[in-house]
CSV table of C-alpha atoms in Angstrom, one decimal:
chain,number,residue,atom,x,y,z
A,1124,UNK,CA,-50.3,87.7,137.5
A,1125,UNK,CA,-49.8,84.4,135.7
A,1126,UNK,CA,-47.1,82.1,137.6
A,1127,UNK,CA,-46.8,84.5,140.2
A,1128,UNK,CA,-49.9,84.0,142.0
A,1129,UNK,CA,-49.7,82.7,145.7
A,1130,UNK,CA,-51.6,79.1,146.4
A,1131,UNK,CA,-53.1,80.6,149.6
A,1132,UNK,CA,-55.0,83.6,147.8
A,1133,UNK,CA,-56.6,81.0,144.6
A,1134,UNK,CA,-59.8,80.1,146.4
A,1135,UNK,CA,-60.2,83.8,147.5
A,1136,UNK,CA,-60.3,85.0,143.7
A,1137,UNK,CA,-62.1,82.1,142.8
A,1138,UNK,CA,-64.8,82.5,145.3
A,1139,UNK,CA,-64.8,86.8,144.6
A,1140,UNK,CA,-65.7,85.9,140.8
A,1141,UNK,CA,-69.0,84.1,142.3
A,1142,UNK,CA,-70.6,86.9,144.5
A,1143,UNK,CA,-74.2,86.6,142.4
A,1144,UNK,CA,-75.0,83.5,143.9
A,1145,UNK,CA,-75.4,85.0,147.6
A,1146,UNK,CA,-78.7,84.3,149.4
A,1147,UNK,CA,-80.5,85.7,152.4
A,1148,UNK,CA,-79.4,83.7,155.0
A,1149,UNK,CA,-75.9,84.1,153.9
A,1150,UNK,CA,-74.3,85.9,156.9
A,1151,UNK,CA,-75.7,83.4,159.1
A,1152,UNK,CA,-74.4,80.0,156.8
A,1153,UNK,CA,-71.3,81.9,156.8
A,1154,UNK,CA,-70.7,82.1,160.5
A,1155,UNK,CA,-72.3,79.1,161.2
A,1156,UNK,CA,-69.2,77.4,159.5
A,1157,UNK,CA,-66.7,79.3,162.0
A,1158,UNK,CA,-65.0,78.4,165.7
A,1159,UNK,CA,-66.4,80.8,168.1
A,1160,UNK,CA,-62.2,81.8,167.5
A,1161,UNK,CA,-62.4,82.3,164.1
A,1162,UNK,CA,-65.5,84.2,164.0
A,1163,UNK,CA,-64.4,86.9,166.8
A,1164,UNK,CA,-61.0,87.3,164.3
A,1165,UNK,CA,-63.7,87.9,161.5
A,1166,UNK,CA,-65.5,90.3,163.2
A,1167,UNK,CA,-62.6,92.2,164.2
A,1168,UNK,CA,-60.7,92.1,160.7
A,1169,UNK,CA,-64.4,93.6,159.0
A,1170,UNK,CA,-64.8,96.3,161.3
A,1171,UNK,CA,-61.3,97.5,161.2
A,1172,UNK,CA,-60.7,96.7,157.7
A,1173,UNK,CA,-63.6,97.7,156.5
A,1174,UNK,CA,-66.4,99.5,158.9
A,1175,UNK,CA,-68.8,95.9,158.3
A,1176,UNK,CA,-70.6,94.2,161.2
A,1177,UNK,CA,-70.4,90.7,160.6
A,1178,UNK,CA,-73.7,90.1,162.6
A,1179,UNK,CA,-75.6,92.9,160.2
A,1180,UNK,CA,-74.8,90.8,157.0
A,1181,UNK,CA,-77.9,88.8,156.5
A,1182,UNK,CA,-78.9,89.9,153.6
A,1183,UNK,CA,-77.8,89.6,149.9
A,1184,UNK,CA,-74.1,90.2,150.2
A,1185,UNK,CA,-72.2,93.2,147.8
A,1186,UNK,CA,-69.1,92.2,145.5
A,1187,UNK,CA,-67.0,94.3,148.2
A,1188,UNK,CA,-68.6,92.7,151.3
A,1189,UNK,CA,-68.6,89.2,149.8
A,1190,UNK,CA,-65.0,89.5,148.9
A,1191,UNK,CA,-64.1,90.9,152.0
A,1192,UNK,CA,-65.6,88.5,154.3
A,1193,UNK,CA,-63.7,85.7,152.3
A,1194,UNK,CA,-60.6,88.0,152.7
A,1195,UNK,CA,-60.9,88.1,155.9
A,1196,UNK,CA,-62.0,84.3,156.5
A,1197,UNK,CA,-59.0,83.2,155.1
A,1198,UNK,CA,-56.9,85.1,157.0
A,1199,UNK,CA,-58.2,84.3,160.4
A,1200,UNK,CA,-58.1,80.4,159.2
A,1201,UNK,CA,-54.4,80.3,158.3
A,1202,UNK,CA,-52.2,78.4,160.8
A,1203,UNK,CA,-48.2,79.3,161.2
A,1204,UNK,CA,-47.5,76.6,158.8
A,1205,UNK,CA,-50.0,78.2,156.0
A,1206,UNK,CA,-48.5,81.9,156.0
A,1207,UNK,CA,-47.9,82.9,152.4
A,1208,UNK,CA,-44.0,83.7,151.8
A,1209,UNK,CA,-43.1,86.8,149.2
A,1210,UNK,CA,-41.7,85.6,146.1
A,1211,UNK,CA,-38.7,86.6,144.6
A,1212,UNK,CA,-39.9,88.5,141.6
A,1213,UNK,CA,-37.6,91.1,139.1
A,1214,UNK,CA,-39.1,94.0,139.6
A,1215,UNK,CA,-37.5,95.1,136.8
A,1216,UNK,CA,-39.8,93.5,134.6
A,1217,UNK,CA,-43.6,93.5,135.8
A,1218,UNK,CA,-45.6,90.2,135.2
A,1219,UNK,CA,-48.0,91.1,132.9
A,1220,UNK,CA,-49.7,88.9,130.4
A,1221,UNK,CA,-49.3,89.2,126.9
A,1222,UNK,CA,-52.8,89.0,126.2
A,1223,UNK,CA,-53.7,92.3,128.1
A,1224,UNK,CA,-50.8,93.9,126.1
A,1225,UNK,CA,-52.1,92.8,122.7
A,1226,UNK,CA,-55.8,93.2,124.0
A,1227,UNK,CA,-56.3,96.6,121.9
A,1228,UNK,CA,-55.9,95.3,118.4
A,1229,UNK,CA,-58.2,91.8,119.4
A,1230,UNK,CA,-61.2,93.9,120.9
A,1231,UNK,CA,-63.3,96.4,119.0
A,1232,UNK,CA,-66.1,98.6,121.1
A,1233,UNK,CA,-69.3,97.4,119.7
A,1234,UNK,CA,-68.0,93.4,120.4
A,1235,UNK,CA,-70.6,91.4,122.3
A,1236,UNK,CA,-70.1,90.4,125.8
A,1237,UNK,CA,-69.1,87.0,126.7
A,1238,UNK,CA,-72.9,86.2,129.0
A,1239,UNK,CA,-71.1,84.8,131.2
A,1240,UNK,CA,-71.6,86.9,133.7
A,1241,UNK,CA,-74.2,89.4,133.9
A,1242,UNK,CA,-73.0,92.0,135.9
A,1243,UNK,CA,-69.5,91.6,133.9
A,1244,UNK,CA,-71.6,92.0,131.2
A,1245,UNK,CA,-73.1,94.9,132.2
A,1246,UNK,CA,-69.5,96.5,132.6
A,1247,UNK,CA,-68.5,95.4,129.7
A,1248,UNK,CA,-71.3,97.1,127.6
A,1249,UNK,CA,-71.0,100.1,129.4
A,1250,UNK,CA,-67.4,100.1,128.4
A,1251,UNK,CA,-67.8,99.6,125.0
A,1252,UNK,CA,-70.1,103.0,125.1
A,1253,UNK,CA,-67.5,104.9,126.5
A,1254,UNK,CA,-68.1,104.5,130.7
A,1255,UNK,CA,-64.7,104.7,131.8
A,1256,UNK,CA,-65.3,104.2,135.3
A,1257,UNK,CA,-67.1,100.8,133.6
A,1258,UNK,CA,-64.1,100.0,132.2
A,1259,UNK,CA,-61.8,100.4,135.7
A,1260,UNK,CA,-65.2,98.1,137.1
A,1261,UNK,CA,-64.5,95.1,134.8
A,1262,UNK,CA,-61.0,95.6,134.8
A,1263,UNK,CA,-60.8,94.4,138.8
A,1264,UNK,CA,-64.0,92.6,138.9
A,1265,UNK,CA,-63.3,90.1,136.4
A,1266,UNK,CA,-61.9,87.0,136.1
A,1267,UNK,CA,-57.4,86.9,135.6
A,1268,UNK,CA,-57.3,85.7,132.0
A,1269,UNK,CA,-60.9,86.4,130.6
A,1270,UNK,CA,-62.0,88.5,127.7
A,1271,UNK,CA,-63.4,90.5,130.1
A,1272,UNK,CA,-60.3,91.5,131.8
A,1273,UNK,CA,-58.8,91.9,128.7
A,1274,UNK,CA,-61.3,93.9,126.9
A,1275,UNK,CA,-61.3,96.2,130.0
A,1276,UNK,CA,-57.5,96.6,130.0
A,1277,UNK,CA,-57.9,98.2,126.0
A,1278,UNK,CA,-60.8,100.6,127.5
A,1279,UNK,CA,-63.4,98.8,125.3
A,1280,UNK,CA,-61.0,97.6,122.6
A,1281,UNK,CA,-59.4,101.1,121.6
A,1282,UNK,CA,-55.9,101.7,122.8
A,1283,UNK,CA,-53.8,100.4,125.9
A,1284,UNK,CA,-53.7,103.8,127.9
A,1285,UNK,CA,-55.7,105.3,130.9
A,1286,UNK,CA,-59.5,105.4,130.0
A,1287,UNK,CA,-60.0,108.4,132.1
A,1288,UNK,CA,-58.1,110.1,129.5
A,1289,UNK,CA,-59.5,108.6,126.2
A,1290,UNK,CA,-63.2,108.6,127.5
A,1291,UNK,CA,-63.1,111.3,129.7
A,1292,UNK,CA,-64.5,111.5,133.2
A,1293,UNK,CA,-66.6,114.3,135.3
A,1294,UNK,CA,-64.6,116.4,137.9
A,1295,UNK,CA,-65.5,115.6,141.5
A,1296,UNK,CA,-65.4,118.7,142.2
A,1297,UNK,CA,-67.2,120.7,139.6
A,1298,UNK,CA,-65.2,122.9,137.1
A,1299,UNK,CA,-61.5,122.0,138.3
A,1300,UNK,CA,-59.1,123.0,135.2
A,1301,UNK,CA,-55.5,123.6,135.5
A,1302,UNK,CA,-56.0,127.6,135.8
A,1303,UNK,CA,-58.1,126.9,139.1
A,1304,UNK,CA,-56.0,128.6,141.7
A,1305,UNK,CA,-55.1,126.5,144.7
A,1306,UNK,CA,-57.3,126.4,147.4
A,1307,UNK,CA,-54.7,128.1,149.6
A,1308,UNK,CA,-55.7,126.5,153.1
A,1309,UNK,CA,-51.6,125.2,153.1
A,1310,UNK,CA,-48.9,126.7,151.8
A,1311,UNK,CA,-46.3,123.6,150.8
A,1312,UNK,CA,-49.8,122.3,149.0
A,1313,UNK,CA,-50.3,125.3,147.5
A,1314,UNK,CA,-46.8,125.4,145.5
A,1315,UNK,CA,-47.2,121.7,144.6
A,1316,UNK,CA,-50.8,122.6,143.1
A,1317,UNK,CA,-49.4,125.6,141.3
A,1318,UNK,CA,-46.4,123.1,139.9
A,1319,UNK,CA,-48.7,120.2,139.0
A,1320,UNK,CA,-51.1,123.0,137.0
A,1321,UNK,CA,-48.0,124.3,135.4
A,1322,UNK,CA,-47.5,120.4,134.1
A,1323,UNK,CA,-45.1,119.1,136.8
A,1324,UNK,CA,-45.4,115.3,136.7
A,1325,UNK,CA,-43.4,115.2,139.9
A,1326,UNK,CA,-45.1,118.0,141.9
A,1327,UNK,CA,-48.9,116.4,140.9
A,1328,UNK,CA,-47.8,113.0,142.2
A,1329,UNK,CA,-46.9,114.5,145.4
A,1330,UNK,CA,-49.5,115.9,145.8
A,1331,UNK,CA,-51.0,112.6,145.5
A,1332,UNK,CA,-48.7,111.3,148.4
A,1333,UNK,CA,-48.6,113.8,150.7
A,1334,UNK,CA,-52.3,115.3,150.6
A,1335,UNK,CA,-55.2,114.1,153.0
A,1336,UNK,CA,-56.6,111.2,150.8
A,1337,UNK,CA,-60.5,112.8,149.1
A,1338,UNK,CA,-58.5,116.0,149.5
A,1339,UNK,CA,-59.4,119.0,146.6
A,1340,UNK,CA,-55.6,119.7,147.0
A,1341,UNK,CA,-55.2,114.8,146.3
A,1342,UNK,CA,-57.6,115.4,143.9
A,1343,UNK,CA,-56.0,117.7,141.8
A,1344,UNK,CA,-52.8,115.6,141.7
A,1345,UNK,CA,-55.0,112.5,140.8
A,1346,UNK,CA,-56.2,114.0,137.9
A,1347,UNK,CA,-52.8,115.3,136.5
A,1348,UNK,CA,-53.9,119.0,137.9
A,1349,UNK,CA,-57.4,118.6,136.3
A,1350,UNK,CA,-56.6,117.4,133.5
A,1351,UNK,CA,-58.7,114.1,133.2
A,1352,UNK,CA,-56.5,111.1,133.9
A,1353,UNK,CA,-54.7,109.8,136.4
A,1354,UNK,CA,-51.7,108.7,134.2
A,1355,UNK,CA,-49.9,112.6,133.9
A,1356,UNK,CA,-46.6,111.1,131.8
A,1357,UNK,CA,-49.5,109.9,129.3
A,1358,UNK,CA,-50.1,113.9,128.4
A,1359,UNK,CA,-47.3,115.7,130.7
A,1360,UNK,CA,-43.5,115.6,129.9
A,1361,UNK,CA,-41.9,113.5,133.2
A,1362,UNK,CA,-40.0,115.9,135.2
A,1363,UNK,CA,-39.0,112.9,137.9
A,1364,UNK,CA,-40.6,111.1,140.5
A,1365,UNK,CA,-41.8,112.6,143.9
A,1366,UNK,CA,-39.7,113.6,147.0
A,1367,UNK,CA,-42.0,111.3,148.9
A,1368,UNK,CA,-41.4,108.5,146.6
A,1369,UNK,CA,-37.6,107.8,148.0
A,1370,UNK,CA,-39.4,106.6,150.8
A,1371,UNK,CA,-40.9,103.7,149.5
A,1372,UNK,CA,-39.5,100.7,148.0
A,1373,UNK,CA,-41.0,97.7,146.6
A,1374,UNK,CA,-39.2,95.2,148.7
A,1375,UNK,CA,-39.8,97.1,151.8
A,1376,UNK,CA,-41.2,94.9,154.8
A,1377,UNK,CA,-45.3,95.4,155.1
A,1378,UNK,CA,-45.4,97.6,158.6
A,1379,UNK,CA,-46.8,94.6,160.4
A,1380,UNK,CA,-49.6,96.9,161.7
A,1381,UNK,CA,-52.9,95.2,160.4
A,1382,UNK,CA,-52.4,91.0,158.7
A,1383,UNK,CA,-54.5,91.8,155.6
A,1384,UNK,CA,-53.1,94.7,154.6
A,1385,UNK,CA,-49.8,93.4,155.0
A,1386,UNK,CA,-50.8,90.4,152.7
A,1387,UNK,CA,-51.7,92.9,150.2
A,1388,UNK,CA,-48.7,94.5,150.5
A,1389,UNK,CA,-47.1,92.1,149.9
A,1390,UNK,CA,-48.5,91.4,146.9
A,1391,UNK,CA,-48.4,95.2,145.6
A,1392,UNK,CA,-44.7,95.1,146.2
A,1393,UNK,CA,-44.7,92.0,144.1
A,1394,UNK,CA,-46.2,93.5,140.9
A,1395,UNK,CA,-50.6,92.6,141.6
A,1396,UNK,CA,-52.2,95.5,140.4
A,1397,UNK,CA,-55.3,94.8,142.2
A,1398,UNK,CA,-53.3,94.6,145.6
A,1399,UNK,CA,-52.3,97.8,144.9
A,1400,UNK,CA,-55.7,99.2,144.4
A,1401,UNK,CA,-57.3,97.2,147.0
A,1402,UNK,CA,-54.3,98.6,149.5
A,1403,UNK,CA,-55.1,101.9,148.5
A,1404,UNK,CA,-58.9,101.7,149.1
A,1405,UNK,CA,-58.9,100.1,152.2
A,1406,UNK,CA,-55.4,101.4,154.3
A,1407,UNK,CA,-56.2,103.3,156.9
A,1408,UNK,CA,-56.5,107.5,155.9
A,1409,UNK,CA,-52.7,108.8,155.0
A,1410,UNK,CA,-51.5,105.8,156.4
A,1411,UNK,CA,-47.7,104.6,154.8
A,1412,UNK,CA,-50.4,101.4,153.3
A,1413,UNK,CA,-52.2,104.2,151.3
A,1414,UNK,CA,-49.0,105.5,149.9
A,1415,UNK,CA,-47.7,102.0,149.3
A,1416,UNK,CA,-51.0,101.4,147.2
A,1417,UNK,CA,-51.1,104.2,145.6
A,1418,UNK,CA,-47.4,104.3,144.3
A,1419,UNK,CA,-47.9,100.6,143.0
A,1420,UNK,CA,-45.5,99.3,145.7
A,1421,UNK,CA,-43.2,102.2,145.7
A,1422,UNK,CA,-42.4,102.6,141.9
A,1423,UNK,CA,-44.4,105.4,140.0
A,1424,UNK,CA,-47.5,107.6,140.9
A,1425,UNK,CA,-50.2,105.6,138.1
A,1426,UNK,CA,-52.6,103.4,137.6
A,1427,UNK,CA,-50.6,100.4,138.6
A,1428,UNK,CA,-51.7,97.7,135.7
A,1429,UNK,CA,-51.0,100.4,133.6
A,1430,UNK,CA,-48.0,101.2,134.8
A,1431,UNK,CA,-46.8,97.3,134.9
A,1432,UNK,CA,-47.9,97.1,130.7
A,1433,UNK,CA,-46.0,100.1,130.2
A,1434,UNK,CA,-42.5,98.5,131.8
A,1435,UNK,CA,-43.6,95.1,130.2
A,1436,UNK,CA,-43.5,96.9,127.1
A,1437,UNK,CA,-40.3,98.3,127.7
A,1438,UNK,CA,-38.5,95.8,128.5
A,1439,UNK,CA,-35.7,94.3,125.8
């Protein structure tokens, strides 16, 4: 978010934006860079972080690997002096740029990608066909400020809402609807499923919370009880927020459990969508982190850069 990013993260997004350059050797220029300190702290953070062997990337590195090798770099390099403070933010009022809000009516689907970039580009011509999934891709793979974040925010220059639900996605799991009858296997689970198919905004976004994460019974929350997007006050009337929710707050202290995920919970709690996601994808299975993530720092069950336009928007 512009003006709100922290100093420490800027060469970590700048260097995640370059991951086409890697070359062969690059696990091995990498570590040759670190103390024999530093690179047992990066070898730790990747395997509990992230299920990486530092010593196995030799090769061309993925966006995800390449970003989180710097991730964890960084971390393991900061001294007591460099440890990033939380700012004081309103979280009454979401930082979100102007230009992603007005990105709909500046973008039209069959506009030409920048070339800057050619995976970017890639995602981007996918999202103008109609690839939502290509659309979520650019969204958090590109650059804060470009076209390419902003025509990813519009879903391909159409309208500011979830792209599941405009472009439509395939169900994980086959022919889900909202008259598939809950898998039974628990019985709390089982009411919240029947609730959330019944158009409960609450009862699908606990569901959400309180299911084991890749769950059929988290899935069917996700998807606003099968209903193809992840944003159910979009298409369902809002009937309040989760039980579960009055758990979390956005100014809550990080649990102090693992130093990256705190750092991205942190920055969750202060309105970064892609913290949110990020803390989300990588906490540790139905851990508080995942919940934190997931609830875009303990506000609302939805795609959180969604979510933050939607408040932006709302705002006097």
């Amino acid at each position: 978010m512009k003006g709100r990013l922290i100093i420490w993260l800027l060469p970590l997004l700048i260097s995640s934006c370059s991951y086409g350059t890697s070359t062969p050797n690059e696990g091995q220029q990498f570590t040759s860079s670190l103390t024999e300190q530093e690179r047992a702290c990066v070898q730790d953070r990747l395997l509990t972080g992230w299920e990486l062997n530092l010593t196995n990337l030799t090769n061309d590195l993925s966006p995800d690997e390449e970003i989180a090798v710097d991730m964890a770099t960084e971390l393991c390099r900061l001294t007591p002096s460099d440890q990033p403070t939380q700012l004081q933010t309103d979280n009454e009022k979401p930082q979100v740029p102007e230009e992603l809000l007005q990105a709909p009516s500046t973008f039209d689907p069959t506009d030409a990608p920048p070339g800057k970039d050619p995976l970017l580009d890639e995602y981007w011509r996918e999202c103008g066909l109609g690839d939502a999934k290509a659309c979520d891709n650019l969204f958090y793979s590109a650059p804060r400020g470009s076209d390419y974040e902003q025509f990813a925010f519009s879903c391909g220059g159409r309208r500011n809402m979830d792209c599941s639900l405009l472009l439509g996605i395939d169900q994980p799991n086959g022919d889900l609807s909202p008259l598939t009858p809950p898998p039974g296997d628990d019985e709390e689970l089982d009411k919240l499923w029947a609730n959330c198919a019944d158009g409960s905004t609450s009862s699908c976004g606990e569901l959400r919370l309180t299911a084991t994460s890749g769950s059929l019974y988290s899935q069917f929350g996700t998807s606003c009880g099968a209903r193809g997007t992840t944003y159910c006050t979009l298409i369902l009337e809002y009937d309040g927020e989760p039980p579960s929710l009055n758990e979390l707050k956005p100014s809550m202290e990080p649990p102090g459990e693992d130093e990256l995920l705190d750092q991205l919970w942190v920055l969750c709690g202060n309105q970064d969508a892609r913290s949110c996601k990020d803390l989300a994808k990588y906490g540790p299975a139905d851990s508080i982190y995942i919940k934190f993530g997931i609830s875009c720092g303990g506000r609302s069950v939805a795609p959180c850069a969604r979510l933050f336009a939607d408040l932006t928007s709302e705002s006097p």
